Amino acid sequence: MKLSFVLATLSNVHSILSLHMMSIMKIAVLCLVVFLALCEVQAKCKCDCPTTSPVCGKDSKTGEKQTFPSPCALICYNCTFNKRFVMIKQGDC
């Protein structure tokens, strides 16, 4: 009787560990997919911007203002994050 109990317990532990490993693998695959999607977005957007002089941009949808290192960086930000910032002046906001 004790041997069958031990075997049943080991079987249950194995099942629990198998489910746990499957969950970890699912999370790892999801992280990989998100990482690859972000890499794809960055590959489509030309973000090799030299730092020049800062510009102030305004989101045409929300009105939010933000300083960007250069006009190129503003364009890159819009492309990468699907935003609608437009340059409103040279220099910081």
CSV table of N, CA and C in Angstrom, one decimal:
chain,number,residue,atom,x,y,z
A,1,MET,N,0.8,-1.2,0.0
A,1,MET,CA,0.0,0.0,0.0
A,1,MET,C,0.9,1.3,0.0
A,2,LYS,N,1.9,1.2,0.8
A,2,LYS,CA,2.8,2.4,0.8
A,2,LYS,C,3.5,2.7,-0.5
A,3,LEU,N,3.9,1.6,-1.2
A,3,LEU,CA,4.5,1.8,-2.5
A,3,LEU,C,3.6,2.4,-3.5
A,4,SER,N,2.3,2.0,-3.5
A,4,SER,CA,1.4,2.6,-4.5
A,4,SER,C,1.1,4.0,-4.2
A,5,PHE,N,1.1,4.4,-2.9
A,5,PHE,CA,0.9,5.8,-2.5
A,5,PHE,C,2.1,6.6,-3.0
A,6,VAL,N,3.3,6.1,-2.8
A,6,VAL,CA,4.5,6.9,-3.2
A,6,VAL,C,4.5,7.0,-4.7
A,7,LEU,N,4.1,6.0,-5.4
A,7,LEU,CA,4.1,6.1,-6.9
A,7,LEU,C,3.0,7.1,-7.4
A,8,ALA,N,1.9,7.0,-6.7
A,8,ALA,CA,0.8,8.0,-7.1
A,8,ALA,C,1.2,9.4,-6.8
A,9,THR,N,1.9,9.6,-5.6
A,9,THR,CA,2.4,10.9,-5.3
A,9,THR,C,3.4,11.4,-6.3
A,10,LEU,N,4.3,10.6,-6.6
A,10,LEU,CA,5.3,10.9,-7.6
A,10,LEU,C,4.7,11.3,-9.0
A,11,SER,N,3.7,10.5,-9.3
A,11,SER,CA,3.0,10.8,-10.6
A,11,SER,C,2.3,12.2,-10.5
A,12,ASN,N,1.7,12.5,-9.4
A,12,ASN,CA,1.1,13.8,-9.2
A,12,ASN,C,2.1,14.9,-9.3
A,13,VAL,N,3.2,14.7,-8.6
A,13,VAL,CA,4.3,15.7,-8.6
A,13,VAL,C,4.8,15.9,-10.1
A,14,HIS,N,5.0,14.9,-10.8
A,14,HIS,CA,5.4,14.9,-12.2
A,14,HIS,C,4.4,15.7,-13.0
A,15,SER,N,3.1,15.5,-12.8
A,15,SER,CA,2.1,16.2,-13.6
A,15,SER,C,2.1,17.7,-13.3
A,16,ILE,N,2.3,18.0,-12.0
A,16,ILE,CA,2.3,19.4,-11.6
A,16,ILE,C,3.5,20.1,-12.2
A,17,LEU,N,4.7,19.5,-12.1
A,17,LEU,CA,5.9,20.0,-12.7
A,17,LEU,C,5.8,20.2,-14.2
A,18,SER,N,5.1,19.2,-14.9
A,18,SER,CA,5.0,19.3,-16.3
A,18,SER,C,4.1,20.5,-16.7
A,19,LEU,N,3.0,20.7,-15.9
A,19,LEU,CA,2.2,21.9,-16.2
A,19,LEU,C,2.9,23.2,-15.9
A,20,HIS,N,3.7,23.2,-14.9
A,20,HIS,CA,4.5,24.4,-14.5
A,20,HIS,C,5.5,24.7,-15.7
A,21,MET,N,6.2,23.7,-16.2
A,21,MET,CA,7.1,23.9,-17.3
A,21,MET,C,6.4,24.4,-18.5
A,22,MET,N,5.2,23.9,-18.8
A,22,MET,CA,4.5,24.3,-20.0
A,22,MET,C,4.1,25.8,-19.8
A,23,SER,N,3.7,26.2,-18.6
A,23,SER,CA,3.4,27.6,-18.4
A,23,SER,C,4.7,28.5,-18.6
A,24,ILE,N,5.8,28.1,-18.1
A,24,ILE,CA,7.0,28.8,-18.3
A,24,ILE,C,7.4,28.9,-19.8
A,25,MET,N,7.2,27.8,-20.5
A,25,MET,CA,7.5,27.8,-22.0
A,25,MET,C,6.5,28.7,-22.7
A,26,LYS,N,5.3,28.7,-22.3
A,26,LYS,CA,4.3,29.6,-23.0
A,26,LYS,C,4.7,31.1,-22.8
A,27,ILE,N,5.1,31.4,-21.6
A,27,ILE,CA,5.5,32.8,-21.3
A,27,ILE,C,6.8,33.1,-22.1
A,28,ALA,N,7.7,32.2,-22.1
A,28,ALA,CA,9.0,32.4,-22.9
A,28,ALA,C,8.7,32.7,-24.4
A,29,VAL,N,7.8,31.9,-24.9
A,29,VAL,CA,7.4,32.0,-26.4
A,29,VAL,C,6.7,33.4,-26.6
A,30,LEU,N,5.8,33.8,-25.6
A,30,LEU,CA,5.1,35.1,-25.7
A,30,LEU,C,6.1,36.2,-25.7
A,31,CYS,N,7.1,36.1,-24.8
A,31,CYS,CA,8.1,37.2,-24.7
A,31,CYS,C,8.9,37.2,-26.0
A,32,LEU,N,9.3,36.1,-26.6
A,32,LEU,CA,10.0,36.1,-27.8
A,32,LEU,C,9.2,36.7,-29.0
A,33,VAL,N,7.9,36.4,-29.0
A,33,VAL,CA,7.0,37.0,-30.1
A,33,VAL,C,7.0,38.5,-29.9
A,34,VAL,N,6.8,39.0,-28.7
A,34,VAL,CA,6.8,40.5,-28.4
A,34,VAL,C,8.1,41.1,-28.8
A,35,PHE,N,9.2,40.5,-28.5
A,35,PHE,CA,10.5,41.0,-28.8
A,35,PHE,C,10.7,41.1,-30.3
A,36,LEU,N,10.3,40.0,-31.0
A,36,LEU,CA,10.5,40.0,-32.5
A,36,LEU,C,9.6,41.1,-33.1
A,37,ALA,N,8.4,41.3,-32.6
A,37,ALA,CA,7.5,42.3,-33.1
A,37,ALA,C,8.1,43.7,-32.9
A,38,LEU,N,8.7,44.0,-31.8
A,38,LEU,CA,9.3,45.2,-31.6
A,38,LEU,C,10.5,45.4,-32.5
A,39,CYS,N,11.3,44.4,-32.7
A,39,CYS,CA,12.4,44.5,-33.7
A,39,CYS,C,11.9,44.8,-35.1
A,40,GLU,N,10.8,44.2,-35.5
A,40,GLU,CA,10.2,44.4,-36.8
A,40,GLU,C,9.8,45.9,-36.9
A,41,VAL,N,9.2,46.4,-35.9
A,41,VAL,CA,8.7,47.8,-35.9
A,41,VAL,C,10.0,48.7,-36.1
A,42,GLN,N,11.0,48.5,-35.3
A,42,GLN,CA,12.2,49.3,-35.4
A,42,GLN,C,12.9,49.2,-36.7
A,43,ALA,N,12.8,48.0,-37.4
A,43,ALA,CA,13.4,47.8,-38.7
A,43,ALA,C,12.7,48.6,-39.8
A,44,LYS,N,11.4,48.8,-39.6
A,44,LYS,CA,10.6,49.6,-40.6
A,44,LYS,C,10.9,51.1,-40.5
A,45,CYS,N,11.1,51.5,-39.3
A,45,CYS,CA,11.3,52.9,-39.0
A,45,CYS,C,12.8,53.3,-39.1
A,46,LYS,N,13.1,54.3,-39.8
A,46,LYS,CA,14.5,54.7,-40.0
A,46,LYS,C,14.9,55.6,-38.7
A,47,CYS,N,15.6,54.9,-37.8
A,47,CYS,CA,15.9,55.6,-36.5
A,47,CYS,C,17.4,55.8,-36.3
A,48,ASP,N,18.2,55.8,-37.3
A,48,ASP,CA,19.6,56.1,-37.2
A,48,ASP,C,19.8,57.6,-37.3
A,49,CYS,N,19.4,58.3,-36.2
A,49,CYS,CA,19.4,59.7,-36.2
A,49,CYS,C,20.6,60.3,-35.5
A,50,PRO,N,21.3,61.2,-36.2
A,50,PRO,CA,22.4,61.9,-35.5
A,50,PRO,C,21.8,62.9,-34.6
A,51,THR,N,22.4,63.1,-33.4
A,51,THR,CA,21.9,64.1,-32.5
A,51,THR,C,22.3,65.5,-33.0
A,52,THR,N,21.4,66.3,-33.2
A,52,THR,CA,21.6,67.7,-33.7
A,52,THR,C,21.2,68.6,-32.6
A,53,SER,N,20.2,69.4,-32.9
A,53,SER,CA,19.7,70.3,-31.9
A,53,SER,C,18.3,69.9,-31.6
A,54,PRO,N,17.9,70.1,-30.3
A,54,PRO,CA,16.6,69.6,-29.9
A,54,PRO,C,15.4,70.4,-30.5
A,55,VAL,N,14.3,69.7,-30.6
A,55,VAL,CA,13.1,70.4,-31.1
A,55,VAL,C,11.9,70.1,-30.2
A,56,CYS,N,11.0,70.9,-30.2
A,56,CYS,CA,9.8,70.7,-29.4
A,56,CYS,C,8.7,70.2,-30.3
A,57,GLY,N,8.1,69.1,-29.9
A,57,GLY,CA,7.0,68.5,-30.7
A,57,GLY,C,5.7,68.5,-29.9
A,58,LYS,N,4.6,68.6,-30.7
A,58,LYS,CA,3.3,68.6,-30.1
A,58,LYS,C,2.5,67.5,-30.7
A,59,ASP,N,1.9,66.6,-29.9
A,59,ASP,CA,1.0,65.6,-30.4
A,59,ASP,C,-0.2,66.2,-31.0
A,60,SER,N,-0.5,66.0,-32.3
A,60,SER,CA,-1.6,66.7,-32.9
A,60,SER,C,-3.0,66.1,-32.4
A,61,LYS,N,-2.9,65.0,-31.8
A,61,LYS,CA,-4.1,64.3,-31.3
A,61,LYS,C,-4.4,64.7,-29.8
A,62,THR,N,-3.4,64.7,-29.0
A,62,THR,CA,-3.6,64.9,-27.6
A,62,THR,C,-3.2,66.3,-27.1
A,63,GLY,N,-2.4,67.0,-27.9
A,63,GLY,CA,-1.9,68.3,-27.5
A,63,GLY,C,-0.6,68.2,-26.6
A,64,GLU,N,-0.2,67.0,-26.2
A,64,GLU,CA,1.0,66.8,-25.4
A,64,GLU,C,2.2,67.4,-26.1
A,65,LYS,N,3.1,68.0,-25.3
A,65,LYS,CA,4.3,68.5,-25.8
A,65,LYS,C,5.5,67.7,-25.3
A,66,GLN,N,6.5,67.5,-26.1
A,66,GLN,CA,7.6,66.7,-25.8
A,66,GLN,C,8.9,67.2,-26.5
A,67,THR,N,10.0,67.2,-25.8
A,67,THR,CA,11.3,67.6,-26.5
A,67,THR,C,11.9,66.4,-27.1
A,68,PHE,N,12.4,66.5,-28.3
A,68,PHE,CA,13.1,65.4,-29.0
A,68,PHE,C,14.5,65.9,-29.3
A,69,PRO,N,15.5,65.0,-29.3
A,69,PRO,CA,16.9,65.3,-29.6
A,69,PRO,C,17.1,66.0,-31.0
A,70,SER,N,16.2,65.6,-31.9
A,70,SER,CA,16.4,66.2,-33.3
A,70,SER,C,15.1,66.0,-34.0
A,71,PRO,N,14.9,66.6,-35.2
A,71,PRO,CA,13.7,66.4,-36.0
A,71,PRO,C,13.6,64.9,-36.4
A,72,CYS,N,14.8,64.3,-36.7
A,72,CYS,CA,14.8,62.9,-37.1
A,72,CYS,C,14.3,62.0,-36.0
A,73,ALA,N,14.6,62.3,-34.7
A,73,ALA,CA,14.2,61.6,-33.6
A,73,ALA,C,12.7,61.7,-33.4
A,74,LEU,N,12.1,62.8,-33.7
A,74,LEU,CA,10.7,63.0,-33.6
A,74,LEU,C,10.0,62.1,-34.7
A,75,ILE,N,10.5,62.1,-35.9
A,75,ILE,CA,9.9,61.2,-36.9
A,75,ILE,C,10.0,59.8,-36.6
A,76,CYS,N,11.2,59.4,-36.0
A,76,CYS,CA,11.4,58.0,-35.6
A,76,CYS,C,10.4,57.6,-34.5
A,77,TYR,N,10.2,58.5,-33.5
A,77,TYR,CA,9.3,58.3,-32.4
A,77,TYR,C,7.9,58.1,-33.0
A,78,ASN,N,7.5,58.9,-33.9
A,78,ASN,CA,6.1,58.8,-34.5
A,78,ASN,C,6.0,57.4,-35.2
A,79,CYS,N,7.0,57.1,-35.9
A,79,CYS,CA,6.9,55.8,-36.6
A,79,CYS,C,6.9,54.6,-35.7
A,80,THR,N,7.8,54.6,-34.7
A,80,THR,CA,7.9,53.5,-33.8
A,80,THR,C,6.7,53.3,-32.9
A,81,PHE,N,6.1,54.4,-32.4
A,81,PHE,CA,5.0,54.3,-31.5
A,81,PHE,C,3.7,54.7,-32.1
A,82,ASN,N,3.6,54.9,-33.4
A,82,ASN,CA,2.4,55.3,-34.1
A,82,ASN,C,1.7,56.5,-33.5
A,83,LYS,N,2.6,57.5,-33.3
A,83,LYS,CA,2.1,58.8,-32.7
A,83,LYS,C,2.1,59.9,-33.8
A,84,ARG,N,1.6,61.1,-33.5
A,84,ARG,CA,1.4,62.2,-34.5
A,84,ARG,C,2.0,63.5,-33.9
A,85,PHE,N,3.3,63.4,-33.5
A,85,PHE,CA,3.9,64.6,-33.1
A,85,PHE,C,4.4,65.5,-34.3
A,86,VAL,N,4.2,66.8,-34.2
A,86,VAL,CA,4.7,67.7,-35.2
A,86,VAL,C,5.6,68.7,-34.5
A,87,MET,N,6.6,69.1,-35.2
A,87,MET,CA,7.6,70.1,-34.7
A,87,MET,C,6.9,71.4,-34.6
A,88,ILE,N,6.9,72.1,-33.4
A,88,ILE,CA,6.3,73.4,-33.3
A,88,ILE,C,7.4,74.5,-33.1
A,89,LYS,N,8.6,74.1,-32.7
A,89,LYS,CA,9.7,75.1,-32.5
A,89,LYS,C,11.0,74.4,-32.4
A,90,GLN,N,12.1,75.1,-32.7
A,90,GLN,CA,13.4,74.6,-32.4
A,90,GLN,C,13.7,74.8,-30.9
A,91,GLY,N,14.5,73.9,-30.3
A,91,GLY,CA,14.8,74.0,-28.9
A,91,GLY,C,13.8,73.2,-28.0
A,92,ASP,N,14.1,73.3,-26.7
A,92,ASP,CA,13.3,72.5,-25.7
A,92,ASP,C,11.9,73.1,-25.6
A,93,CYS,N,11.0,72.3,-25.2
A,93,CYS,CA,9.6,72.7,-25.0
A,93,CYS,C,9.5,73.6,-23.8
